[in-house]
Coordinates of C-alpha atoms in Angstrom, one line a residue:
Chain A
M1 CA 91.3 40.1 114.7
N2 CA 91.7 43.6 113.3
A3 CA 94.6 45.6 114.7
T4 CA 94.9 49.4 114.7
L5 CA 96.3 51.3 111.7
H6 CA 98.0 54.5 112.8
I7 CA 98.5 57.1 110.1
V8 CA 101.6 58.8 111.4
S9 CA 102.6 62.3 110.5
M10 CA 106.4 62.9 110.3
G11 CA 106.3 66.7 109.9
P12 CA 108.7 68.2 107.3
G13 CA 112.2 66.9 106.8
D14 CA 113.9 65.0 109.6
S15 CA 112.6 64.0 112.9
A16 CA 112.9 67.4 114.7
Y17 CA 109.2 67.8 114.1
L18 CA 108.0 64.3 114.9
T19 CA 105.9 64.5 118.0
P20 CA 106.0 62.2 121.0
S21 CA 102.5 61.0 120.0
A22 CA 103.9 60.0 116.6
D23 CA 106.8 58.3 118.3
Q24 CA 104.4 56.2 120.4
A25 CA 102.4 55.2 117.4
L26 CA 105.6 54.0 115.6
E27 CA 106.7 52.1 118.7
A28 CA 103.3 50.3 118.8
A29 CA 103.5 49.2 115.2
Q30 CA 105.0 45.9 114.1
T31 CA 104.8 46.9 110.4
V32 CA 105.7 50.3 109.1
M33 CA 104.8 51.3 105.6
G34 CA 105.5 54.4 103.5
Y35 CA 107.5 56.2 100.9
R36 CA 111.0 54.7 100.9
L37 CA 112.8 57.9 101.6
Y38 CA 110.6 58.7 104.6
L39 CA 111.2 55.3 106.1
D40 CA 115.0 56.0 105.7
L41 CA 114.6 59.1 107.8
L42 CA 113.1 57.2 110.7
G43 CA 116.5 55.5 111.4
Q44 CA 116.6 53.6 114.7
R45 CA 112.8 53.9 115.0
M46 CA 112.6 51.2 112.3
A47 CA 114.6 48.7 114.4
G48 CA 112.8 45.4 114.7
K49 CA 109.9 46.4 112.5
R50 CA 108.7 44.8 109.3
R51 CA 109.4 47.5 106.7
V52 CA 107.3 47.9 103.5
D53 CA 108.7 50.5 101.1
F54 CA 106.7 52.2 98.4
E55 CA 107.8 54.5 95.6
L56 CA 106.3 58.0 94.9
G57 CA 103.0 57.9 93.2
Q58 CA 101.8 54.6 94.8
E59 CA 99.6 56.3 97.3
R60 CA 96.6 54.2 96.7
D61 CA 98.7 51.0 97.0
R62 CA 100.1 52.2 100.3
A63 CA 96.6 52.8 101.7
R64 CA 95.3 49.4 100.5
A65 CA 98.4 47.5 101.8
A66 CA 98.3 49.3 105.2
L67 CA 94.6 48.5 105.7
A68 CA 95.1 44.9 104.6
E69 CA 98.0 44.5 107.1
A70 CA 95.9 45.9 110.0
A71 CA 92.9 43.8 108.9
A72 CA 95.2 40.8 109.2
G73 CA 95.8 41.6 112.8
V74 CA 99.2 43.3 112.6
P75 CA 99.6 46.7 114.4
T76 CA 100.6 48.9 111.5
A77 CA 101.9 52.4 111.0
L78 CA 101.5 54.2 107.7
V79 CA 103.9 57.1 107.5
S80 CA 103.2 60.4 105.8
S81 CA 105.3 63.6 105.5
G82 CA 104.0 66.9 106.9
D83 CA 100.5 66.5 108.4
A84 CA 98.9 63.3 107.2
G85 CA 95.6 65.1 107.3
I86 CA 96.6 67.9 104.9
Y87 CA 97.2 67.0 101.3
A88 CA 98.6 63.6 102.4
M89 CA 97.8 60.0 103.2
A90 CA 94.9 60.2 105.7
T91 CA 92.0 61.0 103.5
L92 CA 93.1 58.3 101.0
V93 CA 92.9 55.7 103.7
F94 CA 89.3 56.7 104.5
E95 CA 88.4 56.7 100.8
T96 CA 89.8 53.2 100.6
I97 CA 87.9 52.1 103.7
E98 CA 84.6 53.3 102.2
Q99 CA 85.4 51.4 99.0
A100 CA 87.0 48.2 100.3
Y101 CA 85.9 47.8 103.9
P102 CA 82.3 49.0 103.9
T103 CA 81.3 46.8 106.9
A104 CA 84.2 45.5 108.9
C105 CA 86.9 48.2 109.0
P106 CA 90.2 48.2 110.9
N107 CA 90.5 50.7 113.7
V108 CA 92.3 53.8 112.3
E109 CA 93.9 56.5 114.3
V110 CA 95.5 59.6 112.7
V111 CA 98.4 61.3 114.4
P112 CA 98.7 65.0 113.3
G113 CA 101.9 66.7 112.4
I114 CA 103.5 69.9 111.2
S115 CA 102.5 70.7 107.7
A116 CA 104.9 72.5 105.3
M117 CA 103.1 75.8 105.4
Q118 CA 103.6 75.9 109.2
L119 CA 107.4 75.5 109.1
A120 CA 107.6 77.9 106.1
A121 CA 105.6 80.4 108.2
A122 CA 107.8 79.9 111.3
R123 CA 111.0 80.4 109.2
A124 CA 109.7 83.6 107.7
G125 CA 108.1 85.1 110.8
A126 CA 104.3 84.8 111.1
P127 CA 102.6 85.2 107.8
L128 CA 99.7 82.9 108.8
G129 CA 99.0 85.2 111.8
H130 CA 95.5 85.9 110.6
D131 CA 92.8 84.1 108.6
F132 CA 94.4 82.0 105.8
C133 CA 93.6 79.2 103.3
A134 CA 95.5 76.4 101.8
I135 CA 95.0 75.6 98.1
S136 CA 96.7 72.8 96.1
L137 CA 97.5 73.8 92.5
S138 CA 97.5 70.2 91.4
D139 CA 94.7 69.7 88.8
L140 CA 95.3 66.0 88.5
L141 CA 92.2 65.2 90.7
T142 CA 90.6 68.6 90.9
P143 CA 89.4 70.4 87.8
W144 CA 91.3 73.6 87.1
A145 CA 88.0 75.5 87.1
Q146 CA 87.4 74.5 90.7
I147 CA 90.9 75.6 91.7
E148 CA 90.3 78.9 90.0
R149 CA 87.1 79.3 91.8
R150 CA 89.0 78.9 95.1
L151 CA 91.8 81.3 94.0
R152 CA 89.2 83.9 93.2
A153 CA 87.4 83.4 96.5
A154 CA 90.7 83.6 98.4
A155 CA 91.5 86.8 96.6
E156 CA 88.1 88.3 97.2
G157 CA 88.1 87.3 100.9
D158 CA 91.6 88.8 101.5
F159 CA 92.9 85.5 102.9
V160 CA 96.6 84.8 103.3
V161 CA 97.1 81.9 100.9
A162 CA 99.4 78.9 101.2
L163 CA 99.9 77.3 97.8
Y164 CA 100.8 73.6 97.8
N165 CA 102.0 71.7 94.8
P166 CA 102.7 74.9 92.9
V167 CA 104.3 73.2 90.0
S168 CA 105.4 69.8 88.8
R169 CA 107.2 68.5 85.7
R170 CA 104.0 68.5 83.8
R171 CA 102.2 71.4 85.5
T172 CA 104.1 74.6 84.5
W173 CA 101.5 77.3 84.1
Q174 CA 99.3 77.0 87.2
L175 CA 101.3 79.2 89.5
D176 CA 101.4 82.1 87.1
Q177 CA 97.6 81.9 86.8
A178 CA 97.2 81.7 90.5
R179 CA 99.4 84.8 90.9
D180 CA 97.3 86.7 88.4
H181 CA 94.0 85.8 90.2
L182 CA 95.5 87.1 93.5
L183 CA 97.0 90.2 91.8
A184 CA 93.4 91.1 90.7
H185 CA 92.7 91.9 94.4
R186 CA 96.0 92.7 96.1
A187 CA 99.0 94.9 95.6
P188 CA 102.0 93.9 93.4
E189 CA 104.3 94.4 96.4
T190 CA 102.4 91.9 98.6
P191 CA 105.0 89.9 100.5
V192 CA 105.5 86.3 99.5
V193 CA 107.4 83.5 101.2
I194 CA 109.0 80.8 99.0
A195 CA 110.1 77.8 101.1
R196 CA 111.9 74.9 99.5
D197 CA 113.0 71.5 100.9
L198 CA 112.2 72.5 104.5
A199 CA 114.1 71.0 107.3
R200 CA 116.5 69.3 104.9
A201 CA 120.2 70.2 104.2
D202 CA 119.2 72.1 101.1
E203 CA 116.4 74.2 102.8
S204 CA 115.9 77.6 101.4
V205 CA 113.4 80.2 102.5
T206 CA 113.3 83.4 100.4
H207 CA 111.1 86.4 100.3
T208 CA 109.7 88.0 97.2
T209 CA 106.6 90.0 96.1
L210 CA 103.4 88.8 94.4
E211 CA 104.3 90.5 91.1
A212 CA 107.7 88.7 91.0
L213 CA 106.3 85.3 91.8
N214 CA 106.5 82.9 88.8
T215 CA 106.9 79.3 87.8
Y216 CA 110.7 79.7 87.5
T217 CA 111.0 80.7 91.2
V218 CA 109.6 77.3 92.5
D219 CA 109.8 73.6 92.1
M220 CA 108.0 70.5 93.3
L221 CA 109.5 70.7 96.8
T222 CA 108.3 74.2 97.3
V223 CA 105.4 75.7 99.3
V224 CA 104.4 79.3 98.7
I225 CA 102.7 81.7 101.1
V226 CA 101.2 84.8 99.7
G227 CA 100.3 87.6 102.2
N228 CA 97.0 89.5 102.4
S229 CA 96.4 93.2 102.3
Q230 CA 97.7 93.6 105.9
T231 CA 100.9 91.4 105.7
R232 CA 104.0 93.3 106.5
Q233 CA 107.7 92.9 105.8
F234 CA 109.9 94.3 108.5
G235 CA 113.5 93.5 109.7
G236 CA 113.8 90.4 107.6
H237 CA 110.5 89.0 108.9
I238 CA 107.1 88.6 107.1
Y239 CA 104.1 88.7 109.4
T240 CA 100.3 89.3 109.2
P241 CA 99.0 91.2 112.2
R242 CA 96.1 89.7 114.2
G243 CA 93.5 92.2 113.1
Y244 CA 92.7 95.1 110.9
H245 CA 94.4 97.9 112.6
T246 CA 92.6 100.9 114.0
K247 CA 93.7 103.1 116.9
E248 CA 91.3 101.1 119.1
S249 CA 92.6 97.7 118.1
L250 CA 96.2 98.7 118.9
L251 CA 95.2 99.4 122.5
A252 CA 92.9 96.3 122.9
T253 CA 93.8 93.0 124.4
D254 CA 92.3 89.9 122.9
E255 CA 91.3 86.4 123.6
H256 CA 94.0 84.4 122.0
G257 CA 96.5 82.5 123.9
Chain B
M1 CA 124.2 91.6 123.9
N2 CA 120.9 90.4 122.5
A3 CA 120.0 86.8 123.1
T4 CA 117.6 84.8 121.1
L5 CA 113.9 84.8 121.8
H6 CA 112.3 81.5 120.9
I7 CA 108.5 81.5 120.4
V8 CA 107.7 78.0 121.3
S9 CA 104.5 76.1 120.1
M10 CA 103.2 73.6 122.6
G11 CA 100.5 72.1 120.5
P12 CA 97.2 71.4 122.0
G13 CA 96.8 70.1 125.6
D14 CA 99.6 68.2 127.2
S15 CA 103.1 67.6 125.9
A16 CA 102.2 64.6 123.6
Y17 CA 102.3 67.1 120.7
L18 CA 105.4 69.1 121.7
T19 CA 108.1 68.5 119.1
P20 CA 111.7 67.8 119.7
S21 CA 112.5 71.1 118.2
A22 CA 110.3 72.8 120.8
D23 CA 112.0 70.8 123.5
Q24 CA 115.4 72.0 122.3
A25 CA 114.2 75.6 122.4
L26 CA 112.9 75.3 125.9
E27 CA 116.2 73.6 127.0
A28 CA 118.2 76.5 125.6
A29 CA 116.2 79.1 127.4
Q30 CA 117.1 80.6 130.8
T31 CA 113.7 82.4 131.2
V32 CA 110.4 80.9 130.1
M33 CA 107.3 83.1 129.9
G34 CA 103.7 82.4 129.1
Y35 CA 100.2 81.9 130.3
R36 CA 100.3 80.4 133.7
L37 CA 98.4 77.2 132.9
Y38 CA 100.7 76.5 129.9
L39 CA 103.8 76.8 132.1
D40 CA 102.2 74.4 134.6
L41 CA 101.9 71.8 131.8
L42 CA 105.6 71.9 131.1
G43 CA 106.4 70.2 134.4
Q44 CA 110.0 69.1 134.6
R45 CA 111.0 71.1 131.5
M46 CA 110.7 74.2 133.8
A47 CA 113.4 72.9 136.2
G48 CA 116.1 75.5 136.8
K49 CA 114.4 78.1 134.6
R50 CA 113.3 81.6 135.6
R51 CA 109.5 81.4 135.2
V52 CA 107.4 84.4 134.4
D53 CA 103.6 83.8 134.6
F54 CA 101.0 85.8 132.8
E55 CA 97.2 85.7 133.0
L56 CA 94.9 85.3 130.0
G57 CA 94.4 88.6 128.1
Q58 CA 97.9 89.9 128.8
E59 CA 99.2 88.9 125.3
R60 CA 100.8 92.3 124.6
D61 CA 102.5 92.3 128.0
R62 CA 103.9 88.9 127.3
A63 CA 105.4 89.9 123.9
R64 CA 106.9 93.0 125.4
A65 CA 108.4 91.3 128.4
A66 CA 109.8 88.4 126.4
L67 CA 111.5 90.8 123.9
A68 CA 112.9 92.9 126.8
E69 CA 114.3 89.8 128.5
A70 CA 116.0 88.7 125.2
A71 CA 117.2 92.2 124.6
A72 CA 118.9 92.2 128.0
G73 CA 120.9 89.1 126.9
V74 CA 118.9 86.3 128.5
P75 CA 118.0 83.4 126.2
T76 CA 114.2 83.4 126.5
A77 CA 111.3 81.2 125.4
L78 CA 107.8 82.5 125.1
V79 CA 105.3 79.6 125.2
S80 CA 102.2 79.5 123.1
S81 CA 99.5 76.9 122.8
G82 CA 98.7 75.2 119.5
D83 CA 100.9 76.7 116.7
A84 CA 102.3 80.0 117.8
G85 CA 102.0 81.2 114.2
I86 CA 98.2 80.5 113.9
Y87 CA 96.0 82.8 116.0
A88 CA 98.6 82.9 118.7
M89 CA 101.7 84.8 120.0
A90 CA 104.1 84.9 117.1
T91 CA 102.6 87.7 115.1
L92 CA 102.2 89.8 118.2
V93 CA 105.9 89.6 118.9
F94 CA 106.7 90.8 115.4
E95 CA 104.1 93.7 115.8
T96 CA 105.9 94.6 119.0
I97 CA 109.3 94.5 117.4
E98 CA 108.2 96.9 114.6
Q99 CA 106.8 99.3 117.2
A100 CA 109.4 99.0 120.0
Y101 CA 112.6 97.8 118.4
P102 CA 112.6 99.4 115.0
T103 CA 116.4 99.3 114.7
A104 CA 118.1 96.9 117.1
C105 CA 115.9 93.9 117.5
P106 CA 116.6 90.6 119.3
N107 CA 117.0 87.5 117.2
V108 CA 113.6 85.8 117.1
E109 CA 113.0 82.2 116.1
V110 CA 109.5 80.6 115.8
V111 CA 109.1 76.9 116.5
P112 CA 105.9 75.6 114.8
G113 CA 103.4 73.3 116.5
I114 CA 100.1 71.4 116.0
S115 CA 97.2 73.8 115.8
A116 CA 93.8 72.9 117.3
M117 CA 92.2 72.3 113.8
Q118 CA 94.8 69.6 113.1
L119 CA 94.2 67.5 116.1
A120 CA 90.4 68.0 115.7
A121 CA 90.8 66.8 112.1
A122 CA 92.9 63.8 113.2
R123 CA 90.3 62.8 115.8
A124 CA 87.5 63.0 113.3
G125 CA 89.2 61.4 110.3
A126 CA 90.5 63.7 107.6
P127 CA 88.1 66.6 107.1
L128 CA 91.0 68.9 106.1
G129 CA 92.0 66.5 103.3
H130 CA 91.4 69.1 100.6
D131 CA 91.6 72.9 100.3
F132 CA 90.5 74.5 103.5
C133 CA 90.6 77.9 105.3
A134 CA 90.8 79.0 108.9
I135 CA 88.7 81.9 110.1
S136 CA 88.6 83.4 113.5
L137 CA 85.1 84.6 114.5
S138 CA 86.5 87.1 117.1
D139 CA 85.6 90.6 116.1
L140 CA 87.6 92.2 118.8
L141 CA 90.4 93.2 116.4
T142 CA 88.8 92.5 113.0
P143 CA 85.6 94.3 112.0
W144 CA 82.6 91.9 111.6
A145 CA 82.1 93.1 108.0
Q146 CA 85.6 91.7 107.1
I147 CA 84.9 88.4 108.8
E148 CA 81.6 88.2 106.9
R149 CA 83.5 88.9 103.7
R150 CA 85.7 85.9 104.5
L151 CA 82.8 83.7 105.4
R152 CA 81.1 84.5 102.1
A153 CA 84.3 83.9 100.1
A154 CA 84.9 80.6 101.9
A155 CA 81.3 79.5 101.1
E156 CA 81.6 80.6 97.4
G157 CA 85.0 78.9 97.1
D158 CA 83.7 75.6 98.6
F159 CA 86.5 75.5 101.1
V160 CA 86.4 73.3 104.2
V161 CA 86.3 75.9 107.0
A162 CA 87.9 75.7 110.4
L163 CA 86.3 78.2 112.7
Y164 CA 88.5 79.4 115.6
N165 CA 87.1 81.4 118.6
P166 CA 83.5 80.5 117.6
V167 CA 82.1 82.1 120.8
S168 CA 83.1 83.9 124.0
R169 CA 81.2 85.2 127.0
R170 CA 80.5 88.4 125.1
R171 CA 80.3 87.1 121.5
T172 CA 77.2 84.9 121.3
W173 CA 75.7 85.5 117.8
Q174 CA 78.8 85.2 115.5
L175 CA 78.7 81.4 115.1
D176 CA 75.0 81.4 114.0
Q177 CA 75.7 84.1 111.4
A178 CA 78.7 82.1 110.2
R179 CA 76.6 79.0 109.8
D180 CA 74.0 81.0 107.8
H181 CA 76.7 82.3 105.4
L182 CA 77.9 78.8 104.8
L183 CA 74.4 77.4 104.5
A184 CA 73.8 79.8 101.6
H185 CA 76.2 77.7 99.5
R186 CA 76.3 74.2 101.0
A187 CA 73.8 71.5 102.1
P188 CA 72.1 71.5 105.5
E189 CA 73.5 68.0 106.1
T190 CA 77.1 69.0 105.5
P191 CA 79.2 67.2 108.1
V192 CA 80.6 69.3 111.0
V193 CA 83.2 68.4 113.6
I194 CA 82.9 70.1 117.0
A195 CA 86.1 69.6 119.0
R196 CA 86.4 70.8 122.6
D197 CA 89.3 70.9 125.1
L198 CA 91.5 68.8 122.8
A199 CA 94.2 66.6 124.4
R200 CA 92.9 67.3 127.9
A201 CA 91.0 65.1 130.3
D202 CA 87.7 66.6 129.3
E203 CA 88.3 66.3 125.5
S204 CA 85.2 65.8 123.4
V205 CA 84.9 65.5 119.6
T206 CA 81.4 65.2 118.3
H207 CA 79.9 65.2 114.8
T208 CA 76.9 67.2 113.7
T209 CA 75.5 68.8 110.6
L210 CA 75.7 72.4 109.4
E211 CA 72.0 73.0 110.0
A212 CA 72.3 71.8 113.6
L213 CA 75.4 73.9 114.4
N214 CA 74.6 76.7 116.8
T215 CA 76.0 78.8 119.6
Y216 CA 74.7 76.4 122.3
T217 CA 76.8 73.5 120.9
V218 CA 80.2 75.3 121.5
D219 CA 82.2 77.3 124.0
M220 CA 85.5 79.2 124.2
L221 CA 87.6 76.0 124.2
T222 CA 86.0 74.7 120.9
V223 CA 87.2 74.6 117.4
V224 CA 84.7 73.8 114.6
I225 CA 85.4 72.3 111.2
V226 CA 82.7 72.6 108.6
G227 CA 83.0 70.2 105.6
N228 CA 82.7 71.3 101.9
S229 CA 80.4 69.9 99.2
Q230 CA 82.6 66.8 99.0
T231 CA 83.1 66.0 102.7
R232 CA 81.7 62.5 103.6
Q233 CA 80.7 60.8 106.8
F234 CA 81.3 57.1 106.9
G235 CA 81.9 54.5 109.6
G236 CA 82.2 57.1 112.3
H237 CA 84.8 59.2 110.3
I238 CA 84.5 62.5 108.6
Y239 CA 86.8 63.0 105.6
T240 CA 87.1 65.2 102.6
P241 CA 88.4 63.3 99.5
R242 CA 91.5 64.6 97.7
G243 CA 89.7 65.7 94.6
Y244 CA 86.4 66.1 92.9
H245 CA 85.6 62.6 91.9
T246 CA 85.2 61.5 88.4
K247 CA 85.7 58.1 86.9
E248 CA 89.2 59.2 85.8
S249 CA 90.3 60.6 89.1
L250 CA 89.5 57.4 90.9
L251 CA 91.9 55.6 88.7
A252 CA 94.6 58.2 88.8
T253 CA 97.6 58.3 91.0
D254 CA 98.8 61.6 92.2
E255 CA 101.8 63.6 93.4
H256 CA 101.1 63.9 97.1
G257 CA 103.2 62.1 99.7

């Protein structure tokens, strides 16, 4: 009796980044659930579907309701912004399965999408062109000490760093501390991308430096990319070269496609 | 006279993950360049275009040729698999601009796409559900000592780790060393996803453990995702919960969408 639950990534902003695979999953669904404003963005794709709107902050409710709908035999899509697998709904669905459906679980398929850091990177140039990491600065579910451990590791490893959830109304000091951890291992003039409200009418992508990065330069709709020791700013673009440049490496070809 | 060069991400495999934004960029192009097999996958999208095929390993030539075409006034698309901004063509174009077009550079726009780790994660569940990093094990352009520094940092920071380019015909020992660096800080039974030839007819996604991971389990078409201390395997899925679980966190709502 179980139907399939598709966890569908919308990508950032409007549907310019919604893949054909995501479109198929929406088409197959009879019920579509998600944050109200995301469902609005789907426009004609919602025609003929049962629509279940949720408010921000009801992530656990969304996961439970979507699983219950699929368990009742209704093909269902749960919509997530960005990539559902990166700081979004997918993992919450699997947590809920383990807690609430330990034996007979609906079939779940995740459809990947463009995460905010990827569009931020594309707009700026290619800052994620070499090894990078993604760190959420939200300490609501992760102790700050663990987040600091990651920031220190990212700094010591010279990773390009994408910072998600840099601030919120209640979290106002985390970004400044993150900057200081990174400044301990990289130059004050390290290039930084600040991308806000991507793929929306109010999109802004600005460039700054690590020393100039602070809580007042971002808001809840922002993703931040901090370059590593090799990241360069040239001709209005920020990019991280593929390797650590030596005379040999500049002449070499490589294996990437 | 300069025209725009679009660096277009195809996503993995066929066109199920090619975004409308990528489609638009291809449509706007008069010349489309890229690795021969990727251009074959574009099928009808190539109709009426000048097509310039490259072999594997000619990445620098592709970047130079695409920039020259756009600089000559021809709207051009340079195609890249996965996300052009992640271990792919985009950063090489910006490197080439800085070297060859220091003053008058063609307009370049990057169209992001689904990278291999994202589809691998979606197929397996949600292993990238919390902080993660991406590390390429190719030491052709990056000294192995720097890669080891990253592996140690990733292990110390308890990041989920996506390993790109785990082996090649000439690089046969790097994955075993990477595994040993991670084993120094995480359990032998840590869940691992091995994803090969994603979105192609021969796709395989298998689950293993960190201690069982070795060079013989992968090839050049593989991406590997190693879980962190929190990553769970349940009901055929591998997922990393959003936070570090405490009684409080299980009751909390959060800010993610």
